[in-house]
Coordinates of C-alpha atoms in Angstrom, one line a residue:
Chain A
M1 CA 59.6 78.1 152.4
S2 CA 58.7 78.7 148.8
E3 CA 60.7 81.0 146.5
P4 CA 58.9 84.2 145.6
E5 CA 59.5 83.4 141.9
S6 CA 59.9 80.0 140.4
G7 CA 60.3 78.4 137.0
P8 CA 62.9 77.3 134.6
P9 CA 66.4 78.9 135.0
I10 CA 66.1 81.4 132.1
A11 CA 69.1 83.6 132.9
R12 CA 71.4 80.6 133.3
R13 CA 70.2 79.2 130.0
V14 CA 70.7 82.5 128.2
M15 CA 74.2 82.9 129.7
L16 CA 75.2 79.3 128.7
S17 CA 73.8 79.9 125.2
M18 CA 75.8 83.1 124.9
L19 CA 79.0 81.2 126.0
G20 CA 78.2 78.4 123.5
L21 CA 77.6 80.9 120.7
G22 CA 81.0 82.5 121.5
A23 CA 82.8 79.1 121.4
A24 CA 81.0 78.4 118.1
G25 CA 82.2 81.8 116.8
I26 CA 85.8 81.0 117.7
V27 CA 85.6 77.7 115.8
A28 CA 83.8 79.3 112.8
A29 CA 85.9 82.4 112.7
P30 CA 88.5 81.3 110.1
F31 CA 85.6 80.4 107.7
V32 CA 83.3 83.4 108.2
Q33 CA 85.8 86.1 108.7
N34 CA 86.7 86.7 105.1
G35 CA 83.1 87.1 104.1
W36 CA 82.5 89.4 107.0
E37 CA 85.5 91.6 106.1
R38 CA 84.3 91.8 102.5
V39 CA 80.9 93.0 103.6
L40 CA 82.4 95.6 105.9
G41 CA 84.9 96.6 103.2
A42 CA 82.1 97.2 100.7
V43 CA 80.1 99.2 103.3
S44 CA 83.0 101.4 104.3
Q45 CA 83.9 102.2 100.7
H46 CA 80.5 103.6 100.0
D47 CA 80.3 105.5 103.3
P48 CA 80.6 109.2 103.2
T49 CA 79.9 109.6 107.0
G50 CA 82.9 107.6 108.2
L51 CA 80.6 106.0 110.7
S52 CA 81.4 102.5 109.4
G53 CA 84.7 103.0 111.1
L54 CA 82.7 102.0 114.1
L55 CA 82.3 98.6 112.7
P56 CA 84.9 96.0 113.6
N57 CA 87.3 95.2 110.9
P58 CA 86.4 98.0 108.5
G59 CA 87.8 97.6 105.0
G60 CA 89.5 100.9 105.5
F61 CA 92.4 102.0 107.6
R62 CA 92.3 102.8 111.3
Y63 CA 94.0 105.7 113.0
Y64 CA 96.5 104.8 115.6
S65 CA 98.6 107.3 117.5
V66 CA 100.6 106.8 120.7
A67 CA 101.0 110.6 121.2
A68 CA 98.5 112.9 122.8
S69 CA 98.5 115.1 119.7
V70 CA 100.6 115.2 116.6
P71 CA 101.8 118.5 115.0
R72 CA 101.0 119.1 111.4
K73 CA 103.9 119.5 109.0
T74 CA 103.8 120.8 105.4
A75 CA 106.3 121.2 102.6
A76 CA 107.3 124.5 104.3
D77 CA 108.4 123.1 107.6
Y78 CA 109.0 119.4 107.0
R79 CA 112.5 118.1 107.4
L80 CA 113.9 114.5 107.4
E81 CA 117.2 114.2 109.2
I82 CA 119.7 111.4 108.4
G83 CA 122.5 110.8 110.9
G84 CA 124.2 108.4 113.2
L85 CA 127.0 106.2 111.7
V86 CA 127.1 107.8 108.3
E87 CA 129.8 109.6 106.3
R88 CA 127.5 112.5 105.3
P89 CA 124.7 113.4 107.8
G90 CA 122.2 115.7 106.3
T91 CA 118.6 117.0 106.0
Y92 CA 116.1 116.6 103.3
T93 CA 113.1 118.9 102.6
L94 CA 109.9 117.5 101.1
G95 CA 110.9 119.1 97.8
E96 CA 114.3 117.5 97.8
L97 CA 112.8 114.0 98.5
R98 CA 110.3 114.5 95.7
A99 CA 113.2 115.4 93.3
L100 CA 114.9 112.0 94.0
P101 CA 114.0 108.9 91.9
Q102 CA 110.6 107.6 93.0
T103 CA 109.5 104.0 93.4
R104 CA 105.9 102.7 93.5
I105 CA 105.1 99.6 95.5
V106 CA 101.6 98.0 95.7
G107 CA 101.4 96.1 98.9
E108 CA 99.3 95.1 101.9
A109 CA 98.7 97.1 105.0
R110 CA 98.1 94.6 107.8
C111 CA 97.8 95.5 111.4
T112 CA 98.3 93.1 114.3
D113 CA 94.9 94.1 115.5
G114 CA 93.2 92.1 112.7
W115 CA 92.4 94.7 110.0
R116 CA 94.1 94.7 106.7
V117 CA 93.8 96.6 103.5
P118 CA 95.1 94.8 100.3
D119 CA 96.7 96.3 97.3
V120 CA 97.6 99.7 98.6
P121 CA 99.9 101.7 96.3
F122 CA 102.8 103.5 98.1
A123 CA 105.3 105.7 96.3
G124 CA 108.5 107.5 97.4
V125 CA 112.2 107.1 97.8
L126 CA 113.9 103.8 98.4
L127 CA 115.4 103.8 101.9
S128 CA 118.5 102.1 100.4
D129 CA 119.0 105.1 98.1
L130 CA 119.1 107.5 101.1
L131 CA 121.4 105.2 103.0
D132 CA 123.8 105.0 100.0
A133 CA 123.7 108.8 99.6
A134 CA 124.6 109.2 103.2
G135 CA 127.3 106.5 103.1
V136 CA 126.9 103.9 106.0
R137 CA 130.1 103.8 108.0
A138 CA 131.8 100.5 109.0
G139 CA 130.1 99.3 112.2
G140 CA 126.6 100.4 111.1
R141 CA 124.3 97.4 111.6
A142 CA 120.8 98.8 112.1
V143 CA 118.6 101.8 111.5
R144 CA 116.5 103.7 114.0
F145 CA 113.5 105.8 113.0
T146 CA 112.1 108.7 115.0
C147 CA 108.9 110.6 114.4
F148 CA 107.7 114.2 114.8
D149 CA 104.9 113.0 117.0
G150 CA 107.7 113.1 119.6
V151 CA 107.0 109.6 120.8
Y152 CA 107.0 106.8 118.2
T153 CA 110.2 105.0 117.2
E154 CA 110.9 102.0 114.9
S155 CA 113.9 99.9 113.9
L156 CA 115.2 97.7 111.1
T157 CA 118.4 95.8 110.7
L158 CA 120.6 97.3 107.9
E159 CA 119.9 94.3 105.8
Q160 CA 116.1 94.8 106.1
A161 CA 116.5 98.5 105.5
R162 CA 118.2 97.9 102.2
R163 CA 115.4 95.7 100.8
A164 CA 113.8 96.9 97.5
D165 CA 110.4 96.9 99.2
V166 CA 111.2 99.4 102.0
L167 CA 110.2 102.9 101.2
I168 CA 110.3 106.4 102.5
A169 CA 106.8 107.0 101.3
L170 CA 105.5 110.4 100.1
D171 CA 102.4 109.1 98.3
M172 CA 99.7 106.7 99.3
L173 CA 96.8 105.6 97.2
D174 CA 98.5 107.7 94.4
E175 CA 97.9 110.9 96.4
P176 CA 100.3 112.8 98.7
L177 CA 100.2 111.3 102.1
T178 CA 97.7 112.9 104.4
H179 CA 98.4 113.8 108.0
E180 CA 96.0 111.1 109.2
H181 CA 98.0 108.5 107.3
G182 CA 101.3 109.7 108.7
G183 CA 102.1 112.4 106.1
P184 CA 103.9 114.2 104.7
V185 CA 106.4 111.4 105.0
R186 CA 106.1 107.9 106.5
L187 CA 108.0 104.6 106.4
Y188 CA 106.5 101.7 104.4
V189 CA 108.0 98.3 105.2
A190 CA 106.0 96.2 102.8
P191 CA 106.9 92.7 104.1
M192 CA 106.2 93.5 107.7
Y193 CA 103.2 94.3 110.0
F194 CA 102.0 97.9 109.6
Y195 CA 103.4 98.9 113.1
K196 CA 106.9 98.8 111.4
S197 CA 105.8 101.4 108.9
A198 CA 106.3 104.4 111.2
K199 CA 104.1 107.4 110.5
W200 CA 105.2 111.1 110.6
L201 CA 108.9 110.1 110.0
S202 CA 111.4 112.8 110.9
G203 CA 114.7 111.0 111.6
I204 CA 116.8 108.2 110.3
S205 CA 119.8 107.2 112.3
V206 CA 122.2 104.4 111.6
T207 CA 123.2 102.5 114.8
D208 CA 125.6 99.7 115.7
K209 CA 122.8 97.5 116.9
V210 CA 119.0 97.2 116.7
I211 CA 117.3 99.5 119.3
P212 CA 113.7 98.1 119.7
G213 CA 111.0 100.6 118.7
Y214 CA 108.0 101.9 120.7
W215 CA 105.6 98.9 120.5
E216 CA 108.6 96.5 120.6
E217 CA 109.3 97.7 124.1
Y218 CA 105.8 96.5 124.9
G219 CA 106.5 93.0 123.6
Y220 CA 105.8 93.3 119.8
D221 CA 108.3 91.3 117.6
V222 CA 111.3 93.4 116.6
D223 CA 111.1 91.5 113.3
G224 CA 107.5 91.9 112.3
W225 CA 107.4 89.7 109.3
L226 CA 104.0 89.2 107.8
D227 CA 104.4 85.5 106.9
Q228 CA 104.3 84.4 110.6
E229 CA 101.5 84.9 113.2
A230 CA 101.8 88.1 115.1
Chain B
M1 CA 37.2 122.6 151.4
T2 CA 40.2 124.1 149.9
S3 CA 43.6 122.6 149.7
T4 CA 46.9 124.3 149.0
A5 CA 48.6 122.5 146.2
G6 CA 51.7 120.7 147.3
S7 CA 51.8 121.7 150.9
T8 CA 49.3 119.2 152.2
R9 CA 50.3 116.3 149.9
R10 CA 51.2 113.3 151.9
P11 CA 54.6 111.8 150.9
E12 CA 54.1 108.9 148.6
P13 CA 54.5 105.5 150.2
L14 CA 57.9 104.0 149.3
R15 CA 59.0 100.5 148.9
R16 CA 62.5 99.2 149.4
R17 CA 63.9 97.8 146.1
F18 CA 67.7 97.6 146.3
S19 CA 70.1 97.4 149.3
R20 CA 73.1 99.6 149.5
G21 CA 75.4 96.7 148.6
E22 CA 73.4 96.0 145.4
R23 CA 73.5 99.6 144.4
L24 CA 77.2 99.6 144.9
V25 CA 77.6 96.5 142.7
H26 CA 75.5 98.2 140.0
R27 CA 77.3 101.5 140.2
S28 CA 80.8 100.0 140.1
A29 CA 79.9 97.6 137.3
A30 CA 78.3 100.4 135.3
A31 CA 81.4 102.6 135.8
L32 CA 83.7 99.9 134.7
M33 CA 81.5 99.1 131.7
L34 CA 81.5 102.7 130.6
L35 CA 85.2 103.0 131.0
C36 CA 85.8 99.8 129.1
A37 CA 83.4 100.7 126.3
G38 CA 84.6 104.3 126.1
T39 CA 88.2 103.3 125.8
A40 CA 87.2 100.7 123.2
A41 CA 85.5 103.5 121.2
C42 CA 88.8 105.5 121.4
L43 CA 90.7 102.5 120.0
Y44 CA 88.3 101.7 117.2
F45 CA 86.7 104.8 116.0
S46 CA 89.2 106.9 114.0
P47 CA 87.8 110.4 114.8
L48 CA 87.9 109.6 118.5
A49 CA 91.4 108.0 118.1
Q50 CA 92.6 111.2 116.5
L51 CA 91.2 113.3 119.3
V52 CA 92.6 111.2 122.1
G53 CA 95.7 109.6 120.8
R54 CA 97.8 108.1 123.6
R55 CA 97.1 104.6 122.3
H56 CA 99.2 102.7 124.9
L57 CA 97.5 104.5 127.8
V58 CA 94.1 103.8 126.3
V59 CA 94.9 100.2 125.8
V60 CA 96.0 99.7 129.4
V61 CA 92.8 101.4 130.8
H62 CA 90.7 99.2 128.4
E63 CA 92.4 96.0 129.5
W64 CA 92.2 96.6 133.2
S65 CA 88.7 98.0 133.3
G66 CA 87.6 94.9 131.2
L67 CA 89.4 92.5 133.5
L68 CA 87.9 94.1 136.6
L69 CA 84.4 94.2 135.1
P70 CA 83.2 90.9 136.7
A71 CA 84.7 91.9 140.1
P72 CA 81.7 93.9 141.5
V73 CA 79.3 91.0 140.8
L74 CA 81.6 88.4 142.3
L75 CA 82.1 90.6 145.4
G76 CA 78.4 91.2 145.5
L77 CA 77.9 87.5 146.0
A78 CA 78.8 88.1 149.7
S79 CA 75.5 90.1 150.0
R80 CA 72.4 88.1 150.9
A81 CA 70.1 90.6 149.1
F82 CA 72.2 90.4 145.9
R83 CA 72.1 86.6 146.0
A84 CA 68.3 86.7 146.5
D85 CA 67.9 89.0 143.5
L86 CA 70.1 86.8 141.3
R87 CA 67.8 83.9 142.2
R88 CA 64.8 86.0 141.1
L89 CA 66.5 87.0 137.9
N90 CA 67.2 83.4 137.1
R91 CA 63.7 82.1 137.2
L92 CA 61.2 82.4 134.3
A93 CA 57.8 82.5 136.0
P94 CA 54.6 81.7 134.1
Y95 CA 53.6 85.4 134.0
D96 CA 57.0 86.2 132.4
G97 CA 55.7 84.3 129.3
Q98 CA 52.7 86.7 129.3
W99 CA 55.1 89.7 129.5
L100 CA 57.2 88.4 126.6
R101 CA 54.1 87.8 124.5
A102 CA 52.7 91.3 125.2
V103 CA 56.1 92.8 124.2
R104 CA 56.2 90.8 121.0
K105 CA 52.7 91.9 120.0
G106 CA 53.4 95.5 121.1
A107 CA 50.4 95.4 123.4
P108 CA 49.9 98.6 125.4
G109 CA 49.2 98.7 129.1
P110 CA 50.9 97.2 132.1
R111 CA 52.4 93.7 131.8
P112 CA 52.7 91.3 134.6
A113 CA 56.2 91.0 136.3
G114 CA 57.8 90.0 139.5
K115 CA 60.6 92.1 141.0
F116 CA 62.3 91.8 137.6
N117 CA 60.5 91.6 134.3
A118 CA 61.3 88.9 131.7
G119 CA 63.3 91.4 129.7
Q120 CA 65.5 92.2 132.7
K121 CA 66.0 88.5 133.3
I122 CA 67.1 87.8 129.7
Y123 CA 69.4 90.9 129.8
A124 CA 71.0 89.7 133.0
G125 CA 71.7 86.3 131.6
W126 CA 72.9 87.6 128.3
I127 CA 75.4 90.1 129.7
A128 CA 76.6 87.5 132.2
G129 CA 77.5 85.4 129.2
A130 CA 78.9 88.2 127.0
V131 CA 81.3 89.6 129.6
P132 CA 83.2 86.3 130.3
L133 CA 83.4 85.8 126.5
M134 CA 85.0 89.3 126.1
T135 CA 87.3 88.6 129.0
F136 CA 88.4 85.3 127.4
T137 CA 88.9 86.6 123.9
G138 CA 90.5 89.8 125.3
L139 CA 93.0 87.8 127.3
L140 CA 93.9 85.8 124.1
M141 CA 94.6 89.2 122.4
W142 CA 96.6 90.4 125.4
F143 CA 98.7 87.3 125.8
T144 CA 99.2 86.3 122.2
G145 CA 99.9 82.6 121.8
A146 CA 98.6 81.6 125.2
L147 CA 96.4 79.0 123.5
P148 CA 98.0 78.1 120.2
A149 CA 94.9 76.3 119.1
I150 CA 93.0 79.6 118.8
S151 CA 94.5 82.1 116.3
R152 CA 94.7 85.7 117.3
A153 CA 92.6 86.6 114.3
S154 CA 89.7 84.3 115.6
A155 CA 89.9 85.8 119.0
I156 CA 89.8 89.3 117.5
F157 CA 86.8 88.4 115.3
V158 CA 84.7 87.1 118.3
H159 CA 85.8 90.0 120.5
D160 CA 84.8 92.6 117.8
V161 CA 81.4 91.1 116.9
T162 CA 80.5 90.6 120.6
A163 CA 81.6 94.2 121.4
L164 CA 79.3 95.5 118.7
A165 CA 76.4 93.4 120.2
I166 CA 77.2 94.6 123.7
A167 CA 77.3 98.3 122.5
V168 CA 73.7 97.8 121.1
V169 CA 72.4 96.0 124.1
V170 CA 73.9 98.2 126.8
F171 CA 72.7 101.3 124.9
G172 CA 69.2 99.8 125.0
H173 CA 69.6 99.2 128.7
M174 CA 70.5 102.8 129.3
R175 CA 67.8 104.1 127.0
L176 CA 65.1 102.2 128.9
A177 CA 66.5 103.6 132.2
Y178 CA 66.6 107.1 130.7
R179 CA 62.9 106.8 129.9
D180 CA 61.9 105.7 133.4
P181 CA 63.1 108.2 136.0
E182 CA 61.3 106.1 138.8
A183 CA 63.4 103.0 137.8
R184 CA 66.5 105.1 138.0
R185 CA 65.5 106.5 141.3
G186 CA 65.1 102.9 142.5
M187 CA 68.7 102.2 141.6
R188 CA 70.0 105.5 142.9
T189 CA 68.2 105.7 146.3
G190 CA 67.2 102.1 146.8
S191 CA 63.5 102.8 147.0
V192 CA 60.6 103.2 144.6
T193 CA 57.0 104.4 145.1
T194 CA 54.5 101.6 145.7
A195 CA 52.4 103.0 142.8
W196 CA 55.3 102.5 140.4
A197 CA 55.9 99.0 141.8
R198 CA 52.2 98.1 141.4
K199 CA 52.2 99.3 137.8
N200 CA 55.5 97.8 136.6
H201 CA 56.2 94.9 139.0
S202 CA 52.7 93.9 140.1
R203 CA 53.6 90.4 141.3
W204 CA 56.4 91.8 143.4
A205 CA 54.1 94.6 144.8
E206 CA 51.6 91.9 145.9
E207 CA 54.2 89.8 147.7
P208 CA 53.4 89.6 151.4
G209 CA 55.7 90.5 154.2
Q210 CA 57.4 93.4 152.5
R211 CA 58.4 96.2 154.8
R212 CA 57.3 99.7 153.8
T213 CA 59.5 102.6 154.4
D214 CA 58.4 106.2 154.5
S215 CA 60.1 108.8 152.6
S216 CA 61.9 111.4 154.6

């Protein structure tokens, strides 16, 4: 009995070619990725439509939220609470935070999902200044951060929190932080992956041990240092 | 003689194209593909991400719809009709060369094709290669460090570029279906009119021993 259609196995060849192309892509990725990112970065910087956000690895930021919706806060209703194992728990308004000495850090925003934005200026209050003002009590070992999206949390050891490159950021790209970027106030932990830099920060609590944050409960490293593979 | 429009028209003769099992394979693979691509869009595209949020839930749906995507095809291998169509899809017949040349030249008019035209054969092979590639790189992103030789960045790069290609190709697949209601009907009901088969799949229409079914 003869087959109704016969000839070379085209579908199998196309399938195997595609698999081979993928394997070649994995091998070539470390060499071509930078060029690809530069092209996409250039495109997205001259893109008023925002459609280049559809491209993989855009040179810009991506929006991540774990909550269904995030309330908007302004200078009128924003409050940052500091509590836990401190001598003087308290609350800061946005105006009070702006009145404190400001520090500007230019650093990288690098996500575990492969995108990164180099040389991003952040400015705000050093976390260590706020901790000193509140007075960490004996037994305080770590800091837990909560957010007004109602879901996200983060953590740092006290030692990490006192670093000179850990900021309660009020400005990003030399503009007040927008809602999409976690405004009016977010954390910026320059030496770590960007998931450590919690957006929409509303609470700082000193604890006696590290309480893993939102993504860390799903297996992310509690210490998200940049200089090691995620 | 006068005739009343519509009332005296004989039902068009129909021809069986896809079995129930094949249509089920297509429907479930299509649903999983839309779910997987839709959640991918909600992870990548900032305006959608702002609308949907719930990143962890979206990630879980994306991972599982992607992982299950090959399942309908693998289960379909139990069906004789599905296996027979896979054999047809695999073989590049001499008239498929004519079909491809006609497409390349943009020549109008009907082009020769068997049950599947050359474009459908290439599409089937391409997507059959692209999906395992996405599964493999996706698993490397999911289980970081499972293969230390491949960095997470490399896996993400291939996953992203292939995703973009799949978006373009699947969109083209849906656009062609949208423009041909009769082809969609074939996939929805399992039967097509013999006139459509003669025009679009002439070599298949000419095959002997095919059972005709009447429309009800």
